[in-house]
Tab-separated table of C-alpha atoms in Angstrom:
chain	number	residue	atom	x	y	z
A	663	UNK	CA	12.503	21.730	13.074
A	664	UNK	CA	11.000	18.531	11.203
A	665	UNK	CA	13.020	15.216	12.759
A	666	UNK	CA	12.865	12.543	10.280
A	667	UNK	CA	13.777	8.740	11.451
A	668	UNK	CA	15.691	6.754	8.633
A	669	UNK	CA	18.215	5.326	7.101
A	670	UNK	CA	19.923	5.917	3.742
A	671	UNK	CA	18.743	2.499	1.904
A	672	UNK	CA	14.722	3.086	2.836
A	673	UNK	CA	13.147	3.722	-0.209
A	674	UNK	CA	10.279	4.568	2.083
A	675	UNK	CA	11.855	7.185	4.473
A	676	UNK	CA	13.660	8.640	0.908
A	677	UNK	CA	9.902	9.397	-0.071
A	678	UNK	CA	9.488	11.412	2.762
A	679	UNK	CA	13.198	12.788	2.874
A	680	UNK	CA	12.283	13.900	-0.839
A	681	UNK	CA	9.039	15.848	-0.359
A	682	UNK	CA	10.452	17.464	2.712
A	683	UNK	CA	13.742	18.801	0.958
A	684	UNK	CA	11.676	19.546	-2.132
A	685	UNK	CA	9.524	21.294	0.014
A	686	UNK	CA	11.583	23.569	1.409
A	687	UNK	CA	10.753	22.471	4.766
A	688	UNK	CA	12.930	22.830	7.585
A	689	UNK	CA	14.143	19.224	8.975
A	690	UNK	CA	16.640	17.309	9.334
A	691	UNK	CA	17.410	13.458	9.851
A	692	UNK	CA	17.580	11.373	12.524
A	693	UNK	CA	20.040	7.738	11.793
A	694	UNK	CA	18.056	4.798	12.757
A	695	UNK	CA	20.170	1.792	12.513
A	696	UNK	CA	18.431	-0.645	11.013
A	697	UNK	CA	20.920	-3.344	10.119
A	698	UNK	CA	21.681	-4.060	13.383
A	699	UNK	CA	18.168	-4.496	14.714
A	700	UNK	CA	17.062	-1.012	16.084
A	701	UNK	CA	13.119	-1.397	14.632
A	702	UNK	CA	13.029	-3.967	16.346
A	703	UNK	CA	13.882	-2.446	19.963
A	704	UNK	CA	11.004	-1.959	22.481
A	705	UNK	CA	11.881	2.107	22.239
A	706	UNK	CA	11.299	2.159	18.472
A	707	UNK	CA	7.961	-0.231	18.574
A	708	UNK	CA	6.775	2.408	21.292
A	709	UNK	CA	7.796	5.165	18.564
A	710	UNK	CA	5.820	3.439	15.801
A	711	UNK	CA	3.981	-0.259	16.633
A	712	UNK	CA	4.556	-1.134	12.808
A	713	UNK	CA	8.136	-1.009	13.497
A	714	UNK	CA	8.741	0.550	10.662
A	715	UNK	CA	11.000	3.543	9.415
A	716	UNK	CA	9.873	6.269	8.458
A	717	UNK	CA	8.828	8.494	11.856
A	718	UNK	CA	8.524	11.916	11.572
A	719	UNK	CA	8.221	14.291	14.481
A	720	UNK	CA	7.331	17.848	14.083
A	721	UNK	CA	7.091	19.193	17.890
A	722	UNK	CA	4.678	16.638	19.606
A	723	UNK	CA	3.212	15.613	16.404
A	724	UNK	CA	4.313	11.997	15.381
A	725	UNK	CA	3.991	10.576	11.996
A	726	UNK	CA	3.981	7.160	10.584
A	727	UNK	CA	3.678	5.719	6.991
A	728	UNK	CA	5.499	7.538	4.103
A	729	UNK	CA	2.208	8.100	2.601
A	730	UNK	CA	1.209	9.765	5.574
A	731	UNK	CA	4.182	11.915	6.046
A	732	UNK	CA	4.355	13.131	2.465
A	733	UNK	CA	0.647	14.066	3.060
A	734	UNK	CA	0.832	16.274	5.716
A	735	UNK	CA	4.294	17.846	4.739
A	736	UNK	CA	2.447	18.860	1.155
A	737	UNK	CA	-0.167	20.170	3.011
A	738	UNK	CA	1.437	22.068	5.475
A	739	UNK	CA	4.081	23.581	3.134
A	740	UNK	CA	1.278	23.931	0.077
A	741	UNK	CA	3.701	22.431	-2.167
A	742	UNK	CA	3.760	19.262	-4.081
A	743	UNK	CA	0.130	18.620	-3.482
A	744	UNK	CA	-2.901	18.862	-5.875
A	745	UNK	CA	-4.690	21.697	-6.185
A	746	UNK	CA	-8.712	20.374	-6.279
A	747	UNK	CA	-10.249	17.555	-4.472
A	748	UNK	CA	-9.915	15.703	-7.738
A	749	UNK	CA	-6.389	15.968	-7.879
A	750	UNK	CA	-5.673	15.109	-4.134
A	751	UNK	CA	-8.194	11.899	-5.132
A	752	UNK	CA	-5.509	10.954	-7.737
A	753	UNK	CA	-2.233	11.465	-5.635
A	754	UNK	CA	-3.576	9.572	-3.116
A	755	UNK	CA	-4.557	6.899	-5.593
A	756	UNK	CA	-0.905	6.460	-7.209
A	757	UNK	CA	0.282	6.413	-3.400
A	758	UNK	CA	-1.729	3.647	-2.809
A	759	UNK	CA	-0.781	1.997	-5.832
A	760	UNK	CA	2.811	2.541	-5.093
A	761	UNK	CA	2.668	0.897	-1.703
A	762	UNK	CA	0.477	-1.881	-2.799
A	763	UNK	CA	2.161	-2.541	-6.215
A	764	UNK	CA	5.100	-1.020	-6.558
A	765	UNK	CA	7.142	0.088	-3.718
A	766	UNK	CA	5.450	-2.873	-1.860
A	767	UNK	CA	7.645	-5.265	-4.339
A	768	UNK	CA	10.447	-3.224	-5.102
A	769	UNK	CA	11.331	-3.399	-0.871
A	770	UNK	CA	11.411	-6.622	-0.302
A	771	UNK	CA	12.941	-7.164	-3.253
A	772	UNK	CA	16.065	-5.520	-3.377
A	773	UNK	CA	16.398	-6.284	-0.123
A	774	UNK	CA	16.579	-10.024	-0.752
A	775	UNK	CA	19.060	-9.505	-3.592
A	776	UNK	CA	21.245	-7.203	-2.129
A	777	UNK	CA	20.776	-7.211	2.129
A	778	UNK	CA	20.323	-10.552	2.478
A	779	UNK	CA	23.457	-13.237	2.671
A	780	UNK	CA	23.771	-15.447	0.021
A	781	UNK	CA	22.706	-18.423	1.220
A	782	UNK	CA	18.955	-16.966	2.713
A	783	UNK	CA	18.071	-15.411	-1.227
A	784	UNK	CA	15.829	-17.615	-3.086
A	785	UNK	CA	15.746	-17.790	-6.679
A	786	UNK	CA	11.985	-18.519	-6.862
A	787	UNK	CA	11.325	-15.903	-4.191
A	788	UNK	CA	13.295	-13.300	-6.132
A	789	UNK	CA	11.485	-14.398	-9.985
A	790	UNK	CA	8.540	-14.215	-8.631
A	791	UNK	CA	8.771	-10.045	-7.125
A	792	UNK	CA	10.669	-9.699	-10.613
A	793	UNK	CA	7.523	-10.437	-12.577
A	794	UNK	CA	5.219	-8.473	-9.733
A	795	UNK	CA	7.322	-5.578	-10.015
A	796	UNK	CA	8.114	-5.596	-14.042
A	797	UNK	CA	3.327	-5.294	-14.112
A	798	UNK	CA	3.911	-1.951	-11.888
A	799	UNK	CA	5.946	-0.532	-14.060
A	800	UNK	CA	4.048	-1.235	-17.267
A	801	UNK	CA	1.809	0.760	-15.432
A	802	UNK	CA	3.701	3.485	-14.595
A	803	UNK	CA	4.974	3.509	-17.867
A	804	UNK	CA	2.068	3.647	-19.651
A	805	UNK	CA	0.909	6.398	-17.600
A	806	UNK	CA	3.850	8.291	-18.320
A	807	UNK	CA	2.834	8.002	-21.864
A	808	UNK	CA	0.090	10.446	-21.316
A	809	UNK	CA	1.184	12.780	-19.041
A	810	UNK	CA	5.095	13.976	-17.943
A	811	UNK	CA	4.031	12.799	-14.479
A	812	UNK	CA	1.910	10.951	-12.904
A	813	UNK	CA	-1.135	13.045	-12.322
A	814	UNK	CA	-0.564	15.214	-15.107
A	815	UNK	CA	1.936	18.439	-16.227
A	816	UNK	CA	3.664	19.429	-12.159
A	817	UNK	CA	5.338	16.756	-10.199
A	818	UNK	CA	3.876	15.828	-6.796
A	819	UNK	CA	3.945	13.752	-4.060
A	820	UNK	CA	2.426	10.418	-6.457
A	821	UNK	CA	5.477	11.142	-8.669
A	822	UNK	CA	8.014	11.081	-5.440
A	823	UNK	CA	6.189	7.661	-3.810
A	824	UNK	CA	6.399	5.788	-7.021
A	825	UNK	CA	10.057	6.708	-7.904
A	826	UNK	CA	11.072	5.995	-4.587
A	827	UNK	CA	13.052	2.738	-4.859
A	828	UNK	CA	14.045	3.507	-8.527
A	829	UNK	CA	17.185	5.549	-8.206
A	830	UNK	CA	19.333	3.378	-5.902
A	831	UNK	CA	21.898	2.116	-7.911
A	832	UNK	CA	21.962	-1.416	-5.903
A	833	UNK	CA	20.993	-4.168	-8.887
A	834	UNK	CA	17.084	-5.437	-8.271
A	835	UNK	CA	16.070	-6.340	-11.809
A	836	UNK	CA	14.760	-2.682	-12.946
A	837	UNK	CA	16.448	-1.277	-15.649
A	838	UNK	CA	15.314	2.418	-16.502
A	839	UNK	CA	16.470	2.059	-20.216
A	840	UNK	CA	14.486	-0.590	-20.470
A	841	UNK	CA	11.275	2.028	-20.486
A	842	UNK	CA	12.130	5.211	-22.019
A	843	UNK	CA	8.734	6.938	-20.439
A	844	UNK	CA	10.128	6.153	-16.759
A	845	UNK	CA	13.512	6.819	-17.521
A	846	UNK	CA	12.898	10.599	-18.900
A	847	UNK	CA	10.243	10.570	-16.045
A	848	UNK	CA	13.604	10.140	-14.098
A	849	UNK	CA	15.530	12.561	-15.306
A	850	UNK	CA	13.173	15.400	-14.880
A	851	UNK	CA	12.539	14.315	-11.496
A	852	UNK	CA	16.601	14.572	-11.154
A	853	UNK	CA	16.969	18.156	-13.016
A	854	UNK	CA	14.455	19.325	-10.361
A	855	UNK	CA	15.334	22.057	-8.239
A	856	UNK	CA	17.160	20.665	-4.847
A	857	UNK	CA	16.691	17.429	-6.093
A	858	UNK	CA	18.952	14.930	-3.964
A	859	UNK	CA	19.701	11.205	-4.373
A	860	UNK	CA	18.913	8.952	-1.380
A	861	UNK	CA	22.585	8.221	-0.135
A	862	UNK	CA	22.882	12.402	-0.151
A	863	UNK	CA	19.890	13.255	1.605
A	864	UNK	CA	20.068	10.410	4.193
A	865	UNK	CA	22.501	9.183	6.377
A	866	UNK	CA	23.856	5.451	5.956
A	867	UNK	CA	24.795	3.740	3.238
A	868	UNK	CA	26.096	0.411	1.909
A	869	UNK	CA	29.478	2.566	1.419
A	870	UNK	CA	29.204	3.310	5.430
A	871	UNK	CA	28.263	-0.117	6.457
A	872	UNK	CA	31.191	-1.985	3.804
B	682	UNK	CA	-26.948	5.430	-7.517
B	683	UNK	CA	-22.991	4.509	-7.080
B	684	UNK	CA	-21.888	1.219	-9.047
B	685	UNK	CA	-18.861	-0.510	-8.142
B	686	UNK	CA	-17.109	-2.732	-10.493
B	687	UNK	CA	-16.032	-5.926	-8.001
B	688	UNK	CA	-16.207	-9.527	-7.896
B	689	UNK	CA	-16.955	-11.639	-4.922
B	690	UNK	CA	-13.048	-12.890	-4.564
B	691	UNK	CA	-11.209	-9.680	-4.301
B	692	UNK	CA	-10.695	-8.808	-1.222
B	693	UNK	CA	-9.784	-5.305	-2.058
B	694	UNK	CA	-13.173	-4.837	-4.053
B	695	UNK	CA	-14.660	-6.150	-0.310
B	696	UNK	CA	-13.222	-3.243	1.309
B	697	UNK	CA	-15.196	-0.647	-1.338
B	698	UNK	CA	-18.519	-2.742	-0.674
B	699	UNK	CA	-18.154	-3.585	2.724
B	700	UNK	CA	-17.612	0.415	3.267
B	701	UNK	CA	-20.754	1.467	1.370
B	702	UNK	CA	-22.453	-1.018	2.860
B	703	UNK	CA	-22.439	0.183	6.337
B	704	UNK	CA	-22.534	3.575	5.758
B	705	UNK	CA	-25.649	2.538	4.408
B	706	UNK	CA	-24.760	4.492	0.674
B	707	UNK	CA	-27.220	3.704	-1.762
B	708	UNK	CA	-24.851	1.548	-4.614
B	709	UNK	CA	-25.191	-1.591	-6.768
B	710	UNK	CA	-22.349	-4.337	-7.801
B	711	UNK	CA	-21.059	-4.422	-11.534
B	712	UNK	CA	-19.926	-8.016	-12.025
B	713	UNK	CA	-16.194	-8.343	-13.438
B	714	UNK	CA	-14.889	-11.084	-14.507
B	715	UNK	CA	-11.589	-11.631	-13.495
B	716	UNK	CA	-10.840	-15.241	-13.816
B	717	UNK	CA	-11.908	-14.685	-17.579
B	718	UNK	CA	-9.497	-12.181	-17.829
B	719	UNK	CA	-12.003	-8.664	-17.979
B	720	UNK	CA	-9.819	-6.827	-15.911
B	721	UNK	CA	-6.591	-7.006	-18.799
B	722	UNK	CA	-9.076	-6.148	-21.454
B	723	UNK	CA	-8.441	-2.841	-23.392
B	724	UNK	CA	-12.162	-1.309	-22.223
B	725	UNK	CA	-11.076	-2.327	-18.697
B	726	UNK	CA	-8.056	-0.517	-18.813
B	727	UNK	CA	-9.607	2.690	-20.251
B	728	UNK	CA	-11.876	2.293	-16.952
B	729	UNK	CA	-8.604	2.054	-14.917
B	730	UNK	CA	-5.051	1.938	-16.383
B	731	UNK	CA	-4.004	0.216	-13.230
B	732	UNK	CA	-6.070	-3.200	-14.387
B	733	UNK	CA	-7.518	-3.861	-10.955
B	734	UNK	CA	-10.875	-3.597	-9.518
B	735	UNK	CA	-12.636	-1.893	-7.194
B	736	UNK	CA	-13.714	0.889	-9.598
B	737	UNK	CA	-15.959	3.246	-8.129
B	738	UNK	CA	-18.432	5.250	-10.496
B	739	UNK	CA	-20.634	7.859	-8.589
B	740	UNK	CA	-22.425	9.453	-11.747
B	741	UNK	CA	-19.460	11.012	-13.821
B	742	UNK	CA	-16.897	10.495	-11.198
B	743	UNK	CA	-15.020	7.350	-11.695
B	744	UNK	CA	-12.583	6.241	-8.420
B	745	UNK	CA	-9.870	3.049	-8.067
B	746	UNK	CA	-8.184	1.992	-5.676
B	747	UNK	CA	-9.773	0.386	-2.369
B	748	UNK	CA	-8.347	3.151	-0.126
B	749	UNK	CA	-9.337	5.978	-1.797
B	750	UNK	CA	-12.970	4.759	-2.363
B	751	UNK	CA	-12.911	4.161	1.489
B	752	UNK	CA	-11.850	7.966	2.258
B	753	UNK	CA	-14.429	8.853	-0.500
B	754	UNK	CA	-17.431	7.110	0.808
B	755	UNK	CA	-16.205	8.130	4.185
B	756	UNK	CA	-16.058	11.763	3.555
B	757	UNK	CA	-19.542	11.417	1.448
B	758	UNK	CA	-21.736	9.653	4.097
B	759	UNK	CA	-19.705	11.182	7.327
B	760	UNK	CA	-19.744	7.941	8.750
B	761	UNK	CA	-16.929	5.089	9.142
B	762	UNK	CA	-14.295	8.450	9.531
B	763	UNK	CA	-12.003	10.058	11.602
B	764	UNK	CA	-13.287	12.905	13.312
B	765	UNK	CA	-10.144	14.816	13.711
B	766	UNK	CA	-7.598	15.581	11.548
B	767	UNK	CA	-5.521	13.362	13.963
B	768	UNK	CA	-8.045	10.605	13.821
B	769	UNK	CA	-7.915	10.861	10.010
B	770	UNK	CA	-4.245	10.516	9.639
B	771	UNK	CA	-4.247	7.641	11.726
B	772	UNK	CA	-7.067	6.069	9.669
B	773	UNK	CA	-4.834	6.894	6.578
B	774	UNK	CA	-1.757	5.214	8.570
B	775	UNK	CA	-3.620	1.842	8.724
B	776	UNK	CA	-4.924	1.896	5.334
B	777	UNK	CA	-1.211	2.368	4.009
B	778	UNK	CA	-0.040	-0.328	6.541
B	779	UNK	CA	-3.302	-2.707	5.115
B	780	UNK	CA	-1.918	-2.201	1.737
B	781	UNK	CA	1.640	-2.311	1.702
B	782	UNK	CA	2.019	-5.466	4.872
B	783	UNK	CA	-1.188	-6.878	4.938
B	784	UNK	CA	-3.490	-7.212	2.079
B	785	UNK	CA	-0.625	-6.478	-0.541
B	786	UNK	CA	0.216	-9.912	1.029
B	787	UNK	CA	-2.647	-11.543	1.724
B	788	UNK	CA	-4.195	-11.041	-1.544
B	789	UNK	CA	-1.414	-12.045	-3.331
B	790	UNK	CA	-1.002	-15.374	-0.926
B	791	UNK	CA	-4.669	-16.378	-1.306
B	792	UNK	CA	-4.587	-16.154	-5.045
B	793	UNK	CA	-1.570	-18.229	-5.428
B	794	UNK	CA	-2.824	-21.060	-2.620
B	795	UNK	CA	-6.383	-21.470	-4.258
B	796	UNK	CA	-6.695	-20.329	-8.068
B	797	UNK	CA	-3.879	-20.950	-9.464
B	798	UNK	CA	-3.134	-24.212	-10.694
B	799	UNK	CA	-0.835	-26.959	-8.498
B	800	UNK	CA	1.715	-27.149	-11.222
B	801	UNK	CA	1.803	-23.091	-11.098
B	802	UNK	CA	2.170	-22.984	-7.043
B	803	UNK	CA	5.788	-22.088	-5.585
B	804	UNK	CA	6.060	-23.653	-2.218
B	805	UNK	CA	9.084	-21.423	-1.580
B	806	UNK	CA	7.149	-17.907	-2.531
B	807	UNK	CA	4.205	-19.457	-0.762
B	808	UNK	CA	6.416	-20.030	2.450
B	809	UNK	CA	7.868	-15.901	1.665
B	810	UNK	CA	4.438	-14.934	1.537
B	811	UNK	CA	3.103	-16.222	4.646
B	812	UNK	CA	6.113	-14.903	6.738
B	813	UNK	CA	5.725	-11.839	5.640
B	814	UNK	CA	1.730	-12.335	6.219
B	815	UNK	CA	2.391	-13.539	9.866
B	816	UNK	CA	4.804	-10.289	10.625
B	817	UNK	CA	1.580	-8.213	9.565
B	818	UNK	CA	-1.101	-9.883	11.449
B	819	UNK	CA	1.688	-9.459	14.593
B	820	UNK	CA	1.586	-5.541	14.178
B	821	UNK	CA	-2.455	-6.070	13.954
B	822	UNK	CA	-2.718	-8.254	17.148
B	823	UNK	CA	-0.676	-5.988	19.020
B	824	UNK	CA	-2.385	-2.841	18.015
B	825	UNK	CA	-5.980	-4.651	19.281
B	826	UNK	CA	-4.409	-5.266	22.969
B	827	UNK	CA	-4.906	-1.669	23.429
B	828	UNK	CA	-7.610	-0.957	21.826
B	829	UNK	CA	-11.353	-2.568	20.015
B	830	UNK	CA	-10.843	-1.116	16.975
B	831	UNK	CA	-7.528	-0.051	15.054
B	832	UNK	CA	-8.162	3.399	15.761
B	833	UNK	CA	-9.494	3.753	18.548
B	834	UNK	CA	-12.826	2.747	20.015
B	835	UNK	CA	-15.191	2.551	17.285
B	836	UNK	CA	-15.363	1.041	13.214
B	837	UNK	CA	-13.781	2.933	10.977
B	838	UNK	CA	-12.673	2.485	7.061
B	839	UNK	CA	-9.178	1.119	8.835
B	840	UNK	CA	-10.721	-1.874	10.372
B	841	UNK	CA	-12.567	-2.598	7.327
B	842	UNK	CA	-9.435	-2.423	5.101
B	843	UNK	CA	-7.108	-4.312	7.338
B	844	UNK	CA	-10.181	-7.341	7.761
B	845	UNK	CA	-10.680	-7.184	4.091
B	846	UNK	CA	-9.033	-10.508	3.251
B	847	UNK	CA	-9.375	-12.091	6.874
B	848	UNK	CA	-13.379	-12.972	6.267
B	849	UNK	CA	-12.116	-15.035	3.462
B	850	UNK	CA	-12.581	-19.030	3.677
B	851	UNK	CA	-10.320	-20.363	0.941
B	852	UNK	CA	-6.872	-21.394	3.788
B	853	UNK	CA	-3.591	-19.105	3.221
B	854	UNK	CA	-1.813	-19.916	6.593
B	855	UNK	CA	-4.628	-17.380	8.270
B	856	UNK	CA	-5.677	-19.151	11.421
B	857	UNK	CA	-8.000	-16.766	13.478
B	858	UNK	CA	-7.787	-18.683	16.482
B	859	UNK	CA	-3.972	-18.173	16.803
B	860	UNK	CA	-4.578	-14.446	17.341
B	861	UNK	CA	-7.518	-13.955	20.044
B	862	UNK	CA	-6.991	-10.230	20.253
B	863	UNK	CA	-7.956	-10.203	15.792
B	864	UNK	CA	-10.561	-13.029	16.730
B	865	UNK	CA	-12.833	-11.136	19.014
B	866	UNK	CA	-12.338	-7.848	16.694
B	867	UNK	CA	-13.219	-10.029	13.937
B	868	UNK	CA	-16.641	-10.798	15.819
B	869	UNK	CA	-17.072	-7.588	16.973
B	870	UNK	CA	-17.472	-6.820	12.886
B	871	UNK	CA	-19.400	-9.502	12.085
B	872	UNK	CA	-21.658	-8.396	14.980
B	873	UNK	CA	-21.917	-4.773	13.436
B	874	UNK	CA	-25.895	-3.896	12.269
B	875	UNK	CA	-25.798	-4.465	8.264
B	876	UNK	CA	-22.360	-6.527	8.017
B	877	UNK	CA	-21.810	-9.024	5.238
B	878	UNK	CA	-19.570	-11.789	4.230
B	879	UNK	CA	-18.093	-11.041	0.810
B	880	UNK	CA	-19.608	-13.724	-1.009
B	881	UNK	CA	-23.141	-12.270	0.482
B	882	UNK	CA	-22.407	-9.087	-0.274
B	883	UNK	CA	-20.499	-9.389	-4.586
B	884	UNK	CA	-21.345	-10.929	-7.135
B	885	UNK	CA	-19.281	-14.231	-7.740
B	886	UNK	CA	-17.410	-16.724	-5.428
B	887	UNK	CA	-15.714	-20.026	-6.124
B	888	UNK	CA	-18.933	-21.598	-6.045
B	889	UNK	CA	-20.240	-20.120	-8.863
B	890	UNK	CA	-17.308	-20.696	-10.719
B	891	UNK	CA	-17.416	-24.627	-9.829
């Protein structure tokens, strides 16, 4: 049984919740409390240095990095993956774009409008992720022009990194209606089968914490 | 031959180059020109829909983003690698760490600190930036007090990806100095047979531009 660290409002450990219960692998969660400090404890540095959620432990394997995780569950499982090296080549490239560009923004961001008290947000701070993250999505967008996702006709892993932060419903300056490729992007990703939203798949929650 | 699309300020493109360059692949530089806007043009885009350099072309094959080119080059020349499957998902680990924490930041940091103009620079998003920067460059440290290299005990693409922007000498808060474990590793990969400073090893550097 797959043990996945995280917490309900990490985009990143919902990208590897996702490709696990899409899957079909056998795991289940494991609550790290992150709003009170926890990956910041000496036990969870020794778990993962970065200090970061999410860990993944299957037996004595440990796991770090979402990008990592979804990775090895695709392989392992043979699902969600690519099926050539070419294909692998491009997953991993819209995972690295997502962590550099997109996901990489969308964090931080949404954590400063949302997580952060009042008086700590900046508006400056906040404008300028806004116009970082608002370039990734062209991106994705245009993309998403071309193909129904984002390395071509079967979702994968890229599809699951890059959607990531995009269905929590806490306000961060992305509007899905705003770009009608990402938003039926979206909604196919939603009609999948076993699809789950983040707050359902993972345990903790602004509702938990209010 | 390969060619890789780069210019001497992009620290990401350094990461490509610097790679080929000590595994000793045979490959030439293709000058962009970013500050004169090549990289939003539409026959840059149809090169990479993502708008960013490196681009990789090995005859037909044509590869973006830093990371993948790494693995690529890696893979191609056996050298710079993991040599596990362990090794190489730890190598993957850092590279997702280098891009999401560390150059995602750094870049970012550098370019609004040195080429953009005063009346454009934000000291608040500057003063975000840096903390973020500093958090990164923590994780880094730490990691070298147990071992030489990210990895382990020798060079790999993770070490070159996580140093990408650290060589660079326009000031963005990086002082080497205050970290003596990502001092000496710095030295240990400027002492590495073939190593280059970016601006030695791209086309283009503020210099040329002045």
């Amino acid at each position: 049984m797959i043990k996945l660290h995280c917490f309900g409002e990490s985009g990143n450990a919902y990208k590897a919740a996702l490709t696990l219960e899409l899957s079909e692998a056998e795991w289940e969660p494991v609550y790290v409390d992150f709003f009170n400090g926890e990956t910041r404890t000496d036990p969870f540095r020794e778990l993962n240095i970065m200090g970061e959620v999410p860990v993944m432990e299957d037996g004595d394997l440990v796991l770090t990095q979402s990008g990592v995780i979804q990775d090895y569950v695709s392989s392992k499982t043979g699902k969600l993956g690519g099926r050539s090296a070419a294909e692998r080549r491009d997953i991993l490239r819209w995972l690295f774009f997502d962590n550099h560009k997109l996901s990489g923004i969308a964090g931080p961001l949404r954590f400063n409008m949302n997580f952060l008290p009042k008086e700590k947000q900046n508006a400056d701070v906040i404008a300028f992720m806004q116009m970082r993250l608002n370039s990734a999505l062209k991106v994705v967008e245009t993309q998403l022009t071309e193909t129904p996702y984002l390395t071509g006709d079967a979702l994968t892993i890229a599809d699951i990194a890059c959607v990531g932060y995009l269905f929590y419903p806490e306000p961060f300056g992305f509007d899905r209606t705003k770009f009608p490729h990402i938003d039926a992007w979206m909604t196919r990703i939603e009609n999948t089968k076993g699809y789950k939203h983040p707050y359902d798949l993972m345990p903790g929650s602004p509702a938990d914490r209010a």
